[in-house]
Tab-separated table of C-alpha atoms in Angstrom:
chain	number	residue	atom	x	y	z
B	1310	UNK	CA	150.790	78.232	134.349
B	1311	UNK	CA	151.038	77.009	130.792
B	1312	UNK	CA	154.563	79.314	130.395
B	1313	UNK	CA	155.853	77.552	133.689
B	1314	UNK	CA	154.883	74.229	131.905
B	1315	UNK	CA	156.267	74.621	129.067
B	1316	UNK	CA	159.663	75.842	130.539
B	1317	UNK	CA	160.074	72.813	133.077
B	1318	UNK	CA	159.493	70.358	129.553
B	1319	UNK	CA	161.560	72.199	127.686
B	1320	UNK	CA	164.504	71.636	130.517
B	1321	UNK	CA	163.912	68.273	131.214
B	1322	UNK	CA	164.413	67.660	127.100
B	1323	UNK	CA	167.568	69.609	127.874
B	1324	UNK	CA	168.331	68.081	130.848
B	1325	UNK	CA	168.242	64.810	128.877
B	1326	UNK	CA	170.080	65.778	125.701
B	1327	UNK	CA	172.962	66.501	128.243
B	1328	UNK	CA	172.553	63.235	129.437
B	1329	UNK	CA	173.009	61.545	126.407
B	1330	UNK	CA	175.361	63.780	124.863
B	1331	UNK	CA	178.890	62.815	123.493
B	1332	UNK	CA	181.800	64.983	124.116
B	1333	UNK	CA	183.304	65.978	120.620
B	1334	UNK	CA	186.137	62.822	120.378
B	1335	UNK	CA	183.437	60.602	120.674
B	1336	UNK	CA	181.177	61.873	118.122
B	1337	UNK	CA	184.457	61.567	115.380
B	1338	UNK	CA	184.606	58.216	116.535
B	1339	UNK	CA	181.318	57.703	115.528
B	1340	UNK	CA	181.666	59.503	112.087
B	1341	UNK	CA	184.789	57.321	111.892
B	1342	UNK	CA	182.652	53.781	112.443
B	1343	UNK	CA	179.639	54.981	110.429
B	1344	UNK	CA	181.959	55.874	107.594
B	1345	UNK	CA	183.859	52.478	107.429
B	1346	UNK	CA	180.389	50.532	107.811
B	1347	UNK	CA	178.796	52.490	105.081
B	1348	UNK	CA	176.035	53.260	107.671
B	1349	UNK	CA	174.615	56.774	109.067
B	1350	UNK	CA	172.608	58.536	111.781
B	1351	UNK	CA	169.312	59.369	110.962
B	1352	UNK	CA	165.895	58.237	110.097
B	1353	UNK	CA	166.416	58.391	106.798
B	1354	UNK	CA	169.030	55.067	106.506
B	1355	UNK	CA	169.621	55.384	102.144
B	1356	UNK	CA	173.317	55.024	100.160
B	1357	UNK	CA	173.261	58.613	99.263
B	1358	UNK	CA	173.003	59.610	103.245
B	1359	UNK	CA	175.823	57.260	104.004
B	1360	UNK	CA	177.697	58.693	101.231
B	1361	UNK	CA	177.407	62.288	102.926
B	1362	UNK	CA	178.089	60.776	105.825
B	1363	UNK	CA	181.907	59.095	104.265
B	1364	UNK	CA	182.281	62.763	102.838
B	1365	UNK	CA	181.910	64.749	106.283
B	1366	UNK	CA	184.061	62.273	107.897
B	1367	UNK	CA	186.725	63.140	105.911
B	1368	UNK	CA	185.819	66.807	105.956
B	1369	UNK	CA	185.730	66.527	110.004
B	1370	UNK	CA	188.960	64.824	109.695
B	1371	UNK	CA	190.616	67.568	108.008
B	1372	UNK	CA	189.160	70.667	109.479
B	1373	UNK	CA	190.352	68.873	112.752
B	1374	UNK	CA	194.174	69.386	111.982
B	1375	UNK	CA	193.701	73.072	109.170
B	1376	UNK	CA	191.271	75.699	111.301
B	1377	UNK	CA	192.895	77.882	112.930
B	1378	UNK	CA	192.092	81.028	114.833
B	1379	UNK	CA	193.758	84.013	115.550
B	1380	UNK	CA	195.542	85.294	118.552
B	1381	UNK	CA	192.774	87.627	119.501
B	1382	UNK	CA	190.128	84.926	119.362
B	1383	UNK	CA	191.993	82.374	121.581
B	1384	UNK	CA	192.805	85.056	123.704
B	1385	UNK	CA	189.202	86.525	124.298
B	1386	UNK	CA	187.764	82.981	124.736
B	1387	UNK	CA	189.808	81.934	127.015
B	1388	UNK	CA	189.123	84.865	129.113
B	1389	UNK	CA	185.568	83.751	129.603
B	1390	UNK	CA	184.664	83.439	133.262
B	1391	UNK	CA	181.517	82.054	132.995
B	1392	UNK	CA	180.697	78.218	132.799
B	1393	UNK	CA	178.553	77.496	130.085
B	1394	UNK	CA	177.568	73.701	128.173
B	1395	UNK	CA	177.235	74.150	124.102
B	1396	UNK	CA	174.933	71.138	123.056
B	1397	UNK	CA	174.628	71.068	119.285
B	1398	UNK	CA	171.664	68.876	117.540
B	1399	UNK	CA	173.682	67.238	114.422
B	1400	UNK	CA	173.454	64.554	112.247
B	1401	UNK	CA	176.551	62.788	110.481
B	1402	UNK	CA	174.864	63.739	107.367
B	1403	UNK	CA	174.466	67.223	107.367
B	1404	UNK	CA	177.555	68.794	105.223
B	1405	UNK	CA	177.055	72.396	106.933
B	1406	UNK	CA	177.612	70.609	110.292
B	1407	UNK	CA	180.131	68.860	108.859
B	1408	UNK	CA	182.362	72.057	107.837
B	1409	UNK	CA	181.379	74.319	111.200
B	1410	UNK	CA	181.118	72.012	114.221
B	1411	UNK	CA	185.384	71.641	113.669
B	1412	UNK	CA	185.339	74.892	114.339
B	1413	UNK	CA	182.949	74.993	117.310
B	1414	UNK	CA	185.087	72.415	118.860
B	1415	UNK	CA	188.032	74.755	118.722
B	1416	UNK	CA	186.661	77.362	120.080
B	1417	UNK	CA	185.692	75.369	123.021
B	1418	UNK	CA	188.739	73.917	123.387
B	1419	UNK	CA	190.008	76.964	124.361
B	1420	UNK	CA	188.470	77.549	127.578
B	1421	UNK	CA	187.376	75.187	130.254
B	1422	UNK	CA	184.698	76.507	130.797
B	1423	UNK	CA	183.538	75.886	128.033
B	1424	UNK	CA	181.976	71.988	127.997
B	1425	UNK	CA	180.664	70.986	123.787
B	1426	UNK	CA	178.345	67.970	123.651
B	1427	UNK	CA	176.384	66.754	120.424
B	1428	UNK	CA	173.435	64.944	120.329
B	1429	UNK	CA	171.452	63.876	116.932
B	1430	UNK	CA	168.224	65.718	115.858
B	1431	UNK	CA	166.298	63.120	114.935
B	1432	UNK	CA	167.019	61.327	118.760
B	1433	UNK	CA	165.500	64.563	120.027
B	1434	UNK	CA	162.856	65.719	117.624
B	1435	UNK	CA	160.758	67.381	121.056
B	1436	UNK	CA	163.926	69.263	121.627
B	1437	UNK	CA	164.260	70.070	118.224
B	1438	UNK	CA	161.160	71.513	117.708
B	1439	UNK	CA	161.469	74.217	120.072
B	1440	UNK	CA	164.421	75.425	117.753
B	1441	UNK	CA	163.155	75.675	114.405
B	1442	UNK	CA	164.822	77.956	111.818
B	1443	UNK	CA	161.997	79.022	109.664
B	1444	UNK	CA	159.779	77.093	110.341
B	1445	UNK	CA	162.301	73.870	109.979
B	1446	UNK	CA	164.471	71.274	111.574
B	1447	UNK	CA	167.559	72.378	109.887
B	1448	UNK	CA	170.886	71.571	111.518
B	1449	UNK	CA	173.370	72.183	113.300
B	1450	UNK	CA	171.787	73.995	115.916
B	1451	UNK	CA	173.824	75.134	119.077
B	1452	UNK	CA	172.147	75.894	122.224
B	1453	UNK	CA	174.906	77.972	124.420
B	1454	UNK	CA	173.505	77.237	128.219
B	1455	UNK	CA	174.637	78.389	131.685
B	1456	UNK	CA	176.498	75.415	133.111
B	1457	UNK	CA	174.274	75.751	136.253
B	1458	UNK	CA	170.792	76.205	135.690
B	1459	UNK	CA	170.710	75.307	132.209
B	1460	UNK	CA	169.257	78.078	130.948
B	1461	UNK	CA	169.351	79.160	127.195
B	1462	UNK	CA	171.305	82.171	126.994
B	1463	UNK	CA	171.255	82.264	122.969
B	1464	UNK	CA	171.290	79.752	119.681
B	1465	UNK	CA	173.677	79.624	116.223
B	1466	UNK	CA	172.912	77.806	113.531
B	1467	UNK	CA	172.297	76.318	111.112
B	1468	UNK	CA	175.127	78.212	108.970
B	1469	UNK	CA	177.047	80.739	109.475
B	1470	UNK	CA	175.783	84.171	108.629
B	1471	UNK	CA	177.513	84.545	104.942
B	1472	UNK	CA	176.159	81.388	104.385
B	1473	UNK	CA	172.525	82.077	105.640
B	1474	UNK	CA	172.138	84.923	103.297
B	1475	UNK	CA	173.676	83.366	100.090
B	1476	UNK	CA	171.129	80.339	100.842
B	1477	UNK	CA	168.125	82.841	101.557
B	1478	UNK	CA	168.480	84.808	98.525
B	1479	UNK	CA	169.051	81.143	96.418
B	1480	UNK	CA	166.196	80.000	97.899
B	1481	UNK	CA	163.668	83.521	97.042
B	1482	UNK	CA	165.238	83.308	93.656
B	1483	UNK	CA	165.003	79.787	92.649
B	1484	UNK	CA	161.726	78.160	95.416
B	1485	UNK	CA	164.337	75.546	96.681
B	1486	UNK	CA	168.345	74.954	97.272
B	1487	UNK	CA	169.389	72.698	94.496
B	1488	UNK	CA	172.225	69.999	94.576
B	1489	UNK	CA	174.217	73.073	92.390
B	1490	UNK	CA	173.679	75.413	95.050
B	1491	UNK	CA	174.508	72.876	97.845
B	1492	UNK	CA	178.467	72.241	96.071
B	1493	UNK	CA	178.460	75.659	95.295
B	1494	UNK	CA	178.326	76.170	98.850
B	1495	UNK	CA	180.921	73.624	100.092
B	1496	UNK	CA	183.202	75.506	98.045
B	1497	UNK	CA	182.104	79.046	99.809
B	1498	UNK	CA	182.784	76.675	103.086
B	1499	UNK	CA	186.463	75.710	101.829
B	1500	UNK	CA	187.747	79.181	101.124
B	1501	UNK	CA	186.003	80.736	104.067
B	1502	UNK	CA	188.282	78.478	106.381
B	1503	UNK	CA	185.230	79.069	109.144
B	1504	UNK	CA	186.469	82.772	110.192
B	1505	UNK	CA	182.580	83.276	109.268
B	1506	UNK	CA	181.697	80.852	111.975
B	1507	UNK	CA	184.407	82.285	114.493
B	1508	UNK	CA	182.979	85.809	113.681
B	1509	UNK	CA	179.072	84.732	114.415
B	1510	UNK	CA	179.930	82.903	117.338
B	1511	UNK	CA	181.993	85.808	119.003
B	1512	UNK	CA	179.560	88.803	118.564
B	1513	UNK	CA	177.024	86.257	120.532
B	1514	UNK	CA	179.415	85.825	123.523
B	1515	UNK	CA	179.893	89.766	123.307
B	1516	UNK	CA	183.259	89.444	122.801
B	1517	UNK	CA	183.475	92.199	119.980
């Protein structure tokens, strides 16, 4: 009884993050607002989280019009016959959603089947906590569910799989990911060009 319980709550919080979800346009438009207002998303409301926020606009705002993705890719995806919603919990903050959920987008884009909505974390902290990543509420976190009964058929996040393991090891090595470590990344994130991200997200639709 408890397992049937604790699937029907964790549907309705899906059921609800779908329901409040913004499709990917207007999510930029609210990176674009925050960003001139000098505000962001978040609990946490401080300069240096509004600055991160200015930063990932402009990120967003690039990666929109530079990723692109091979033949093979767009062809696969586009192949898929099964309807399916990705909801990803964000926040305009967050500099690895920032440099991957471009990407996501594009993949999506290429199938319509394929619906992308993005809600914010700390809006849906119940939700959030059945998809903790060690033990925390790092983001982004995609959920890929069946378009029909919403079921979770698997999760990415919060980077891409390069990226997991050069934080990991970091993180053993030094107790914490340090501000050096964090643009150290951004530049692993720049050269990359998210074929990382492409590559994750394909072996889970078992595309490969």
């Amino acid at each position: 009884m408890e397992n049937k319980t604790e699937g029907k709550k964790l549907k309705d919080l899906i059921g609800a993050g779908l329901v409040r979800g913004l499709h990917y346009g207007e999510y930029r438009s609210l990176m674009d607002q925050l960003a001139r207002e000098g505000k962001t998303t978040g609990l946490e409301q401080s300069k240096l989280y509004s600055d991160f926020t200015k930063l990932n606009q402009q990120r967003m705002k690039r990666l929109d019009k530079t990723v692109k993705l091979e033949e093979e890719v767009r062809r696969k995806v586009a192949e898929i016959p099964n309807k399916m919603t990705w909801l990803v919990l964000t926040e305009s903050w967050c500099g690895d959603a920032a440099q991957t959920i471009p990407v996501i987008n594009q993949l999506a884009l290429l199938n319509p089947n394929i619906t992308l909505k993005l809600i914010l974390r700390d809006e849906n902290l119940e939700l959030m906590e059945h998809f903790l990543s060690n033990g925390t509420r790092s983001i982004p976190k995609l959920l890929a569910l069946d378009a029909i009964s919403s079921e979770v058929l698997w999760t990415w996040g919060p980077r891409p799989s390069e990226a997991r393991k050069m934080a990991n090891d970091y993180q053993k090595m030094h107790g914490q990911l340090t501000p050096e470590f964090k643009e150290d990344l951004q530049v692993w994130y720049n050269r990359n060009k998210g074929k990382n991200t492409v590559e994750d997200l394909m072996e889970l639709l078992f595309l490969e």
